[in-house]
Amino acid sequence: KYIMKNIAFVGTGYVADYYMRTLENYPDLRLVGVWDRDSQRLPVFCRFYKIRPYDSLEALLSDREVDIVINLTTPESHFEINRAALEAGKHVYCEKPLAMSLEEARILIALAAERKLVICGAPANALSDAFQLTRKQLDGGTLGKPTLVYAEMEDGPVFMSNWQKWKSRSGAPWPGVHEFEIGCTLEHAGYALSWLVGLFGPVERMSAFSALTFPDKGKETRKLKLAPDFSVGCLVFRSGVVARLTCGLAAPRDRSMTILGEKGMLTVRDLWDNRSPVNLAAHYQRSLLQKVVDGIESRLGRRLPFRLYKGRTIPYPAAAQAAKLPAYPSQIDFMRGIQKQAEAIQSGQAPFFSGQVLLHLTELVLNLHAGAHDYQLTTSFEASEA
């Protein structure tokens, strides 16, 4: 039986290099070719990686050799390209968000179901080793019943950095202006939401707030309409868990998640790290080092200028082979989602981040971005799918 392994990229911008770096982890996946609407960027990318360029999107979609189309274009192009790929009979893996409206997302999910195709969505960080280690602790009852979660997706004040000179491995500039126009919530909240939904199931209701707190992000942006650069949402899950998620472009970088349960707490230090340190404080006990630091702070009458994670660091099982990952801070195995999709298609099963789960995540991120108050989710999925 033929294995779904032939893929093609639509889009060769900054994020495409992350996918190329992690493609090395999956020798069964074969990149047939790529296309980009930027006629100057496309040949540069193809020369760098020695990949075949397509002459047009139509040429890529009509290539019978291609099984899965990887949509790495800008968010406002996602819907049209996803739809075109599905109509051409291709499975689709799309960078976040799936679409810029819930109505468009519903059309895509329905079209995929109608054509018996699989459409999956990024990000892949909830398929990480860190996620599996966390899931194992929860399933083992170490924390007891989880009740409250604090998730951070703060990227730091990147607009105050020298971002204009940031380039990918193959020379693509970081699309800072465009990211400021789209907004950090649509770009980044999925990294935390995918973990939350993967661990705790569907959200029933939420209340959110978003705002543009730094309207001046440099001369390149002063004539543009910028999206919110801060959002915070409180989520109530069907399972009873309550979570607070912040997402921003100003507060110091923090991509951690803290899970509080009846019997203890667990902290994942960095959701962008495939093997992030994970700390467990069973029964909320402090380590010896924590007790020493607490004593020093008590005597000094002030906090020490560093963060000390409570509990012990949980060891990972030995890896058969270390995954090749992008440089810090994006140490995510970007291609793992596509590998999982290909395996699921082969086995006839639905990948987790597809179908109703993907639609649910899209509704969450869109309403977090919009700052929706007292919002009742209209999408859901069976917890057994998690």
GROMACS .gro file of C-alpha atoms in nm:
model
  386
    1LYS     CA    1   0.000   0.000   0.000
    2TYR     CA    2   0.131   0.345  -0.093
    3ILE     CA    3   0.260   0.550   0.200
    4MET     CA    4   0.151   0.916   0.214
    5LYS     CA    5   0.499   1.066   0.215
    6ASN     CA    6   0.527   1.314  -0.071
    7ILE     CA    7   0.486   1.674   0.039
    8ALA     CA    8   0.512   2.018  -0.119
    9PHE     CA    9   0.552   2.363   0.039
   10VAL     CA   10   0.345   2.666  -0.057
   11GLY     CA   11   0.546   2.955   0.085
   12THR     CA   12   0.923   2.982   0.130
   13GLY     CA   13   0.941   3.264   0.385
   14TYR     CA   14   1.102   3.278   0.728
   15VAL     CA   15   0.913   2.986   0.884
   16ALA     CA   16   0.989   2.754   0.593
   17ASP     CA   17   1.348   2.724   0.716
   18TYR     CA   18   1.221   2.581   1.047
   19TYR     CA   19   1.039   2.311   0.854
   20MET     CA   20   1.343   2.240   0.641
   21ARG     CA   21   1.564   2.205   0.947
   22THR     CA   22   1.334   1.951   1.108
   23LEU     CA   23   1.254   1.765   0.785
   24GLU     CA   24   1.586   1.588   0.848
   25ASN     CA   25   1.420   1.406   1.140
   26TYR     CA   26   1.181   1.222   0.907
   27PRO     CA   27   1.357   1.048   0.617
   28ASP     CA   28   1.028   0.889   0.507
   29LEU     CA   29   0.889   1.231   0.414
   30ARG     CA   30   0.993   1.347   0.067
   31LEU     CA   31   0.976   1.712  -0.034
   32VAL     CA   32   0.874   1.705  -0.400
   33GLY     CA   33   0.892   2.080  -0.462
   34VAL     CA   34   0.796   2.430  -0.348
   35TRP     CA   35   0.621   2.738  -0.477
   36ASP     CA   36   0.608   3.100  -0.363
   37ARG     CA   37   0.434   3.401  -0.517
   38ASP     CA   38   0.755   3.600  -0.458
   39SER     CA   39   0.951   3.537  -0.778
   40GLN     CA   40   1.272   3.664  -0.617
   41ARG     CA   41   1.249   3.463  -0.296
   42LEU     CA   42   1.158   3.130  -0.461
   43PRO     CA   43   1.484   3.071  -0.655
   44VAL     CA   44   1.694   3.174  -0.354
   45PHE     CA   45   1.524   2.914  -0.134
   46CYS     CA   46   1.546   2.646  -0.402
   47ARG     CA   47   1.915   2.706  -0.467
   48PHE     CA   48   1.994   2.699  -0.095
   49TYR     CA   49   1.819   2.366  -0.036
   50LYS     CA   50   1.856   2.224  -0.389
   51ILE     CA   51   1.481   2.181  -0.427
   52ARG     CA   52   1.260   2.187  -0.734
   53PRO     CA   53   1.050   2.506  -0.781
   54TYR     CA   54   0.704   2.493  -0.930
   55ASP     CA   55   0.612   2.749  -1.195
   56SER     CA   56   0.277   2.822  -1.032
   57LEU     CA   57   0.041   2.718  -0.755
   58GLU     CA   58  -0.170   2.543  -1.017
   59ALA     CA   59   0.131   2.337  -1.126
   60LEU     CA   60   0.193   2.228  -0.767
   61LEU     CA   61  -0.171   2.138  -0.705
   62SER     CA   62  -0.200   1.943  -1.029
   63ASP     CA   63   0.108   1.733  -0.957
   64ARG     CA   64  -0.025   1.384  -0.887
   65GLU     CA   65   0.294   1.301  -0.701
   66VAL     CA   66   0.206   1.540  -0.416
   67ASP     CA   67   0.011   1.387  -0.127
   68ILE     CA   68   0.018   1.664   0.136
   69VAL     CA   69   0.035   2.038   0.073
   70ILE     CA   70   0.209   2.235   0.349
   71ASN     CA   71   0.063   2.586   0.362
   72LEU     CA   72   0.332   2.823   0.496
   73THR     CA   73   0.188   3.144   0.352
   74THR     CA   74   0.070   3.454   0.540
   75PRO     CA   75  -0.247   3.408   0.751
   76GLU     CA   76  -0.476   3.607   0.523
   77SER     CA   77  -0.388   3.365   0.238
   78HIS     CA   78  -0.454   3.050   0.436
   79PHE     CA   79  -0.821   3.004   0.353
   80GLU     CA   80  -0.795   3.037  -0.026
   81ILE     CA   81  -0.487   2.817  -0.055
   82ASN     CA   82  -0.626   2.554   0.183
   83ARG     CA   83  -0.950   2.544  -0.012
   84ALA     CA   84  -0.772   2.521  -0.347
   85ALA     CA   85  -0.554   2.235  -0.221
   86LEU     CA   86  -0.854   2.042  -0.086
   87GLU     CA   87  -1.045   2.094  -0.410
   88ALA     CA   88  -0.741   1.957  -0.593
   89GLY     CA   89  -0.765   1.639  -0.385
   90LYS     CA   90  -0.467   1.708  -0.158
   91HIS     CA   91  -0.437   1.660   0.215
   92VAL     CA   92  -0.336   1.986   0.386
   93TYR     CA   93  -0.117   2.092   0.676
   94CYS     CA   94  -0.157   2.462   0.753
   95GLU     CA   95   0.041   2.705   0.961
   96LYS     CA   96  -0.167   2.891   1.220
   97PRO     CA   97  -0.436   3.013   1.208
   98LEU     CA   98  -0.638   2.783   0.984
   99ALA     CA   99  -0.842   3.080   0.858
  100MET     CA  100  -0.914   3.438   0.958
  101SER     CA  101  -1.278   3.371   1.045
  102LEU     CA  102  -1.470   3.086   1.202
  103GLU     CA  103  -1.704   3.073   0.901
  104GLU     CA  104  -1.409   3.012   0.666
  105ALA     CA  105  -1.267   2.751   0.903
  106ARG     CA  106  -1.601   2.565   0.904
  107ILE     CA  107  -1.601   2.561   0.523
  108LEU     CA  108  -1.254   2.403   0.517
  109ILE     CA  109  -1.335   2.137   0.776
  110ALA     CA  110  -1.658   2.046   0.594
  111LEU     CA  111  -1.481   2.037   0.257
  112ALA     CA  112  -1.209   1.807   0.391
  113ALA     CA  113  -1.472   1.572   0.535
  114GLU     CA  114  -1.671   1.574   0.213
  115ARG     CA  115  -1.361   1.490   0.005
  116LYS     CA  116  -1.235   1.236   0.262
  117LEU     CA  117  -0.916   1.437   0.305
  118VAL     CA  118  -0.726   1.530   0.619
  119ILE     CA  119  -0.653   1.892   0.705
  120CYS     CA  120  -0.427   1.950   1.005
  121GLY     CA  121  -0.303   2.266   1.169
  122ALA     CA  122   0.013   2.390   1.336
  123PRO     CA  123   0.170   2.431   1.582
  124ALA     CA  124   0.339   2.097   1.646
  125ASN     CA  125   0.480   2.182   1.988
  126ALA     CA  126   0.197   1.991   2.161
  127LEU     CA  127   0.340   1.678   1.998
  128SER     CA  128   0.669   1.737   2.178
  129ASP     CA  129   0.857   1.514   2.417
  130ALA     CA  130   0.779   1.772   2.687
  131PHE     CA  131   0.405   1.735   2.624
  132GLN     CA  132   0.426   1.357   2.648
  133LEU     CA  133   0.622   1.378   2.973
  134THR     CA  134   0.362   1.617   3.117
  135ARG     CA  135   0.074   1.401   2.999
  136LYS     CA  136   0.232   1.098   3.166
  137GLN     CA  137   0.247   1.280   3.500
  138LEU     CA  138  -0.118   1.383   3.477
  139ASP     CA  139  -0.234   1.037   3.370
  140GLY     CA  140  -0.037   0.885   3.656
  141GLY     CA  141  -0.226   1.093   3.910
  142THR     CA  142   0.084   1.264   4.048
  143LEU     CA  143  -0.100   1.595   4.076
  144GLY     CA  144  -0.436   1.449   4.162
  145LYS     CA  145  -0.720   1.629   3.987
  146PRO     CA  146  -0.584   1.931   3.795
  147THR     CA  147  -0.780   2.245   3.878
  148LEU     CA  148  -0.598   2.560   3.770
  149VAL     CA  149  -0.347   2.642   3.494
  150TYR     CA  150  -0.139   2.951   3.425
  151ALA     CA  151  -0.005   2.966   3.069
  152GLU     CA  152   0.227   3.238   2.941
  153MET     CA  153   0.307   3.317   2.580
  154GLU     CA  154   0.506   3.637   2.619
  155ASP     CA  155   0.764   3.701   2.350
  156GLY     CA  156   0.933   4.004   2.504
  157PRO     CA  157   0.950   4.352   2.343
  158VAL     CA  158   1.071   4.230   2.004
  159PHE     CA  159   0.965   4.554   1.836
  160MET     CA  160   1.235   4.727   2.040
  161SER     CA  161   1.499   4.485   1.911
  162ASN     CA  162   1.697   4.501   1.590
  163TRP     CA  163   1.439   4.278   1.420
  164GLN     CA  164   1.486   4.445   1.079
  165LYS     CA  165   1.814   4.254   1.042
  166TRP     CA  166   1.687   3.911   1.148
  167LYS     CA  167   1.717   3.655   0.869
  168SER     CA  168   1.649   3.284   0.836
  169ARG     CA  169   1.910   3.024   0.738
  170SER     CA  170   1.838   3.073   0.370
  171GLY     CA  171   1.819   3.453   0.396
  172ALA     CA  172   1.447   3.529   0.437
  173PRO     CA  173   1.384   3.843   0.646
  174TRP     CA  174   1.173   3.808   0.960
  175PRO     CA  175   0.830   3.953   0.863
  176GLY     CA  176   0.807   4.186   1.163
  177VAL     CA  177   0.577   4.446   1.009
  178HIS     CA  178   0.332   4.180   0.896
  179GLU     CA  179   0.337   4.006   1.236
  180PHE     CA  180   0.258   4.337   1.405
  181GLU     CA  181  -0.037   4.381   1.165
  182ILE     CA  182  -0.171   4.026   1.222
  183GLY     CA  183  -0.113   4.032   1.598
  184CYS     CA  184   0.073   3.821   1.849
  185THR     CA  185  -0.241   3.632   1.953
  186LEU     CA  186  -0.311   3.486   1.609
  187GLU     CA  187   0.059   3.418   1.565
  188HIS     CA  188   0.144   3.275   1.908
  189ALA     CA  189  -0.154   3.182   2.127
  190GLY     CA  190  -0.186   2.846   1.952
  191TYR     CA  191   0.140   2.732   2.110
  192ALA     CA  192  -0.029   2.738   2.450
  193LEU     CA  193  -0.384   2.655   2.340
  194SER     CA  194  -0.275   2.335   2.168
  195TRP     CA  195  -0.118   2.218   2.496
  196LEU     CA  196  -0.425   2.317   2.698
  197VAL     CA  197  -0.674   2.145   2.467
  198GLY     CA  198  -0.446   1.844   2.428
  199LEU     CA  199  -0.421   1.799   2.805
  200PHE     CA  200  -0.764   1.905   2.929
  201GLY     CA  201  -1.006   1.862   2.639
  202PRO     CA  202  -1.256   2.113   2.497
  203VAL     CA  203  -1.332   2.458   2.638
  204GLU     CA  204  -1.694   2.538   2.721
  205ARG     CA  205  -1.674   2.913   2.779
  206MET     CA  206  -1.419   3.190   2.790
  207SER     CA  207  -1.379   3.558   2.863
  208ALA     CA  208  -1.099   3.754   2.702
  209PHE     CA  209  -0.952   4.101   2.666
  210SER     CA  210  -0.714   4.231   2.402
  211ALA     CA  211  -0.555   4.569   2.335
  212LEU     CA  212  -0.292   4.750   2.133
  213THR     CA  213  -0.068   4.876   2.413
  214PHE     CA  214   0.236   4.989   2.210
  215PRO     CA  215   0.095   5.153   1.895
  216ASP     CA  216   0.435   5.291   1.788
  217LYS     CA  217   0.654   5.000   1.682
  218GLY     CA  218   0.893   5.199   1.468
  219LYS     CA  219   0.886   5.404   1.153
  220GLU     CA  220   0.799   5.101   0.937
  221THR     CA  221   0.462   5.068   1.109
  222ARG     CA  222   0.346   5.425   1.175
  223LYS     CA  223   0.106   5.441   0.880
  224LEU     CA  224  -0.036   5.094   0.933
  225LYS     CA  225  -0.325   4.957   1.134
  226LEU     CA  226  -0.168   4.731   1.394
  227ALA     CA  227  -0.340   4.443   1.571
  228PRO     CA  228  -0.355   4.395   1.949
  229ASP     CA  229  -0.015   4.322   2.101
  230PHE     CA  230  -0.160   4.194   2.429
  231SER     CA  231  -0.438   3.954   2.517
  232VAL     CA  232  -0.551   3.764   2.822
  233GLY     CA  233  -0.816   3.498   2.841
  234CYS     CA  234  -0.978   3.289   3.111
  235LEU     CA  235  -1.094   2.949   2.989
  236VAL     CA  236  -1.332   2.705   3.154
  237PHE     CA  237  -1.292   2.348   3.028
  238ARG     CA  238  -1.563   2.084   3.018
  239SER     CA  239  -1.338   1.878   3.245
  240GLY     CA  240  -1.363   2.147   3.513
  241VAL     CA  241  -1.013   2.287   3.473
  242VAL     CA  242  -0.980   2.666   3.470
  243ALA     CA  243  -0.692   2.830   3.282
  244ARG     CA  244  -0.558   3.178   3.233
  245LEU     CA  245  -0.357   3.249   2.919
  246THR     CA  246  -0.163   3.567   2.846
  247CYS     CA  247  -0.009   3.651   2.512
  248GLY     CA  248   0.196   3.958   2.439
  249LEU     CA  249   0.484   4.144   2.276
  250ALA     CA  250   0.606   4.356   2.565
  251ALA     CA  251   0.646   4.164   2.891
  252PRO     CA  252   0.974   3.974   2.945
  253ARG     CA  253   0.995   3.650   2.749
  254ASP     CA  254   0.807   3.374   2.928
  255ARG     CA  255   0.663   3.067   2.761
  256SER     CA  256   0.596   2.859   3.069
  257MET     CA  257   0.292   2.666   3.187
  258THR     CA  258   0.209   2.591   3.552
  259ILE     CA  259  -0.049   2.325   3.633
  260LEU     CA  260  -0.193   2.321   3.985
  261GLY     CA  261  -0.365   2.011   4.115
  262GLU     CA  262  -0.503   1.877   4.439
  263LYS     CA  263  -0.177   1.698   4.522
  264GLY     CA  264   0.089   1.921   4.374
  265MET     CA  265   0.208   2.146   4.093
  266LEU     CA  266   0.393   2.097   3.768
  267THR     CA  267   0.579   2.361   3.566
  268VAL     CA  268   0.685   2.333   3.203
  269ARG     CA  269   0.951   2.598   3.164
  270ASP     CA  270   0.931   2.656   2.788
  271LEU     CA  271   0.650   2.544   2.559
  272TRP     CA  272   0.878   2.614   2.261
  273ASP     CA  273   1.138   2.361   2.373
  274ASN     CA  274   1.086   2.003   2.252
  275ARG     CA  275   1.253   1.874   2.571
  276SER     CA  276   1.183   2.160   2.808
  277PRO     CA  277   1.273   2.105   3.173
  278VAL     CA  278   0.958   1.997   3.359
  279ASN     CA  279   0.945   2.051   3.734
  280LEU     CA  280   0.719   1.859   3.969
  281ALA     CA  281   0.643   1.962   4.328
  282ALA     CA  282   0.441   1.672   4.467
  283HIS     CA  283   0.223   1.780   4.761
  284TYR     CA  284   0.361   2.129   4.696
  285GLN     CA  285   0.682   2.032   4.872
  286ARG     CA  286   0.985   2.255   4.830
  287SER     CA  287   1.325   2.119   4.735
  288LEU     CA  288   1.621   2.168   4.970
  289LEU     CA  289   1.752   2.442   4.742
  290GLN     CA  290   1.413   2.615   4.750
  291LYS     CA  291   1.409   2.603   5.128
  292VAL     CA  292   1.760   2.751   5.142
  293VAL     CA  293   1.668   3.030   4.899
  294ASP     CA  294   1.346   3.104   5.088
  295GLY     CA  295   1.548   3.130   5.410
  296ILE     CA  296   1.800   3.367   5.251
  297GLU     CA  297   1.523   3.586   5.113
  298SER     CA  298   1.350   3.591   5.450
  299ARG     CA  299   1.668   3.708   5.621
  300LEU     CA  300   1.744   3.966   5.352
  301GLY     CA  301   1.386   4.088   5.345
  302ARG     CA  302   1.374   4.085   4.965
  303ARG     CA  303   1.349   3.855   4.663
  304LEU     CA  304   1.665   3.735   4.492
  305PRO     CA  305   1.695   3.840   4.123
  306PHE     CA  306   1.631   3.499   3.964
  307ARG     CA  307   1.351   3.247   3.926
  308LEU     CA  308   1.384   2.916   4.105
  309TYR     CA  309   1.145   2.644   3.994
  310LYS     CA  310   0.988   2.447   4.276
  311GLY     CA  311   1.017   2.071   4.307
  312ARG     CA  312   1.240   1.829   4.121
  313THR     CA  313   1.316   1.819   3.751
  314ILE     CA  314   1.159   1.510   3.596
  315PRO     CA  315   1.405   1.308   3.385
  316TYR     CA  316   1.326   1.223   3.024
  317PRO     CA  317   1.362   0.870   2.891
  318ALA     CA  318   1.673   0.835   2.679
  319ALA     CA  319   1.607   0.936   2.319
  320ALA     CA  320   1.697   0.686   2.049
  321GLN     CA  321   1.831   0.978   1.847
  322ALA     CA  322   1.837   1.347   1.928
  323ALA     CA  323   1.598   1.545   1.711
  324LYS     CA  324   1.744   1.814   1.489
  325LEU     CA  325   1.581   2.141   1.595
  326PRO     CA  326   1.603   2.509   1.501
  327ALA     CA  327   1.824   2.731   1.713
  328TYR     CA  328   1.695   2.883   2.036
  329PRO     CA  329   1.428   2.997   2.101
  330SER     CA  330   1.225   2.805   1.839
  331GLN     CA  331   1.330   2.457   1.947
  332ILE     CA  332   1.016   2.295   1.810
  333ASP     CA  333   1.009   1.990   1.585
  334PHE     CA  334   0.799   2.164   1.320
  335MET     CA  335   0.776   1.862   1.090
  336ARG     CA  336   0.648   1.628   1.362
  337GLY     CA  337   0.290   1.738   1.294
  338ILE     CA  338   0.322   1.643   0.927
  339GLN     CA  339   0.482   1.310   1.012
  340LYS     CA  340   0.193   1.235   1.251
  341GLN     CA  341  -0.054   1.337   0.982
  342ALA     CA  342   0.108   1.108   0.725
  343GLU     CA  343   0.105   0.816   0.971
  344ALA     CA  344  -0.260   0.877   1.056
  345ILE     CA  345  -0.365   0.894   0.692
  346GLN     CA  346  -0.182   0.567   0.632
  347SER     CA  347  -0.356   0.397   0.924
  348GLY     CA  348  -0.697   0.540   0.839
  349GLN     CA  349  -0.721   0.729   1.168
  350ALA     CA  350  -0.784   1.098   1.226
  351PRO     CA  351  -0.483   1.294   1.361
  352PHE     CA  352  -0.561   1.478   1.684
  353PHE     CA  353  -0.508   1.831   1.550
  354SER     CA  354  -0.753   1.794   1.264
  355GLY     CA  355  -1.129   1.805   1.214
  356GLN     CA  356  -1.334   1.928   1.508
  357VAL     CA  357  -1.029   1.973   1.731
  358LEU     CA  358  -0.868   2.205   1.476
  359LEU     CA  359  -1.196   2.395   1.436
  360HIS     CA  360  -1.223   2.431   1.815
  361LEU     CA  361  -0.869   2.570   1.840
  362THR     CA  362  -0.944   2.816   1.562
  363GLU     CA  363  -1.254   2.943   1.742
  364LEU     CA  364  -1.052   2.984   2.063
  365VAL     CA  365  -0.769   3.182   1.909
  366LEU     CA  366  -1.000   3.407   1.705
  367ASN     CA  367  -1.204   3.501   2.012
  368LEU     CA  368  -0.897   3.550   2.226
  369HIS     CA  369  -0.761   3.785   1.960
  370ALA     CA  370  -1.094   3.971   1.948
  371GLY     CA  371  -1.116   3.999   2.328
  372ALA     CA  372  -1.455   3.828   2.340
  373HIS     CA  373  -1.636   3.863   2.676
  374ASP     CA  374  -1.842   3.582   2.831
  375TYR     CA  375  -1.823   3.379   2.514
  376GLN     CA  376  -1.983   3.035   2.489
  377LEU     CA  377  -1.790   2.812   2.251
  378THR     CA  378  -1.993   2.687   1.954
  379THR     CA  379  -1.749   2.409   1.866
  380SER     CA  380  -1.634   2.108   2.065
  381PHE     CA  381  -1.500   1.754   2.033
  382GLU     CA  382  -1.516   1.432   2.225
  383ALA     CA  383  -1.259   1.416   2.504
  384SER     CA  384  -1.179   1.062   2.396
  385GLU     CA  385  -1.021   1.214   2.083
  386ALA     CA  386  -0.749   1.371   2.298
   0.00000   0.00000   0.00000
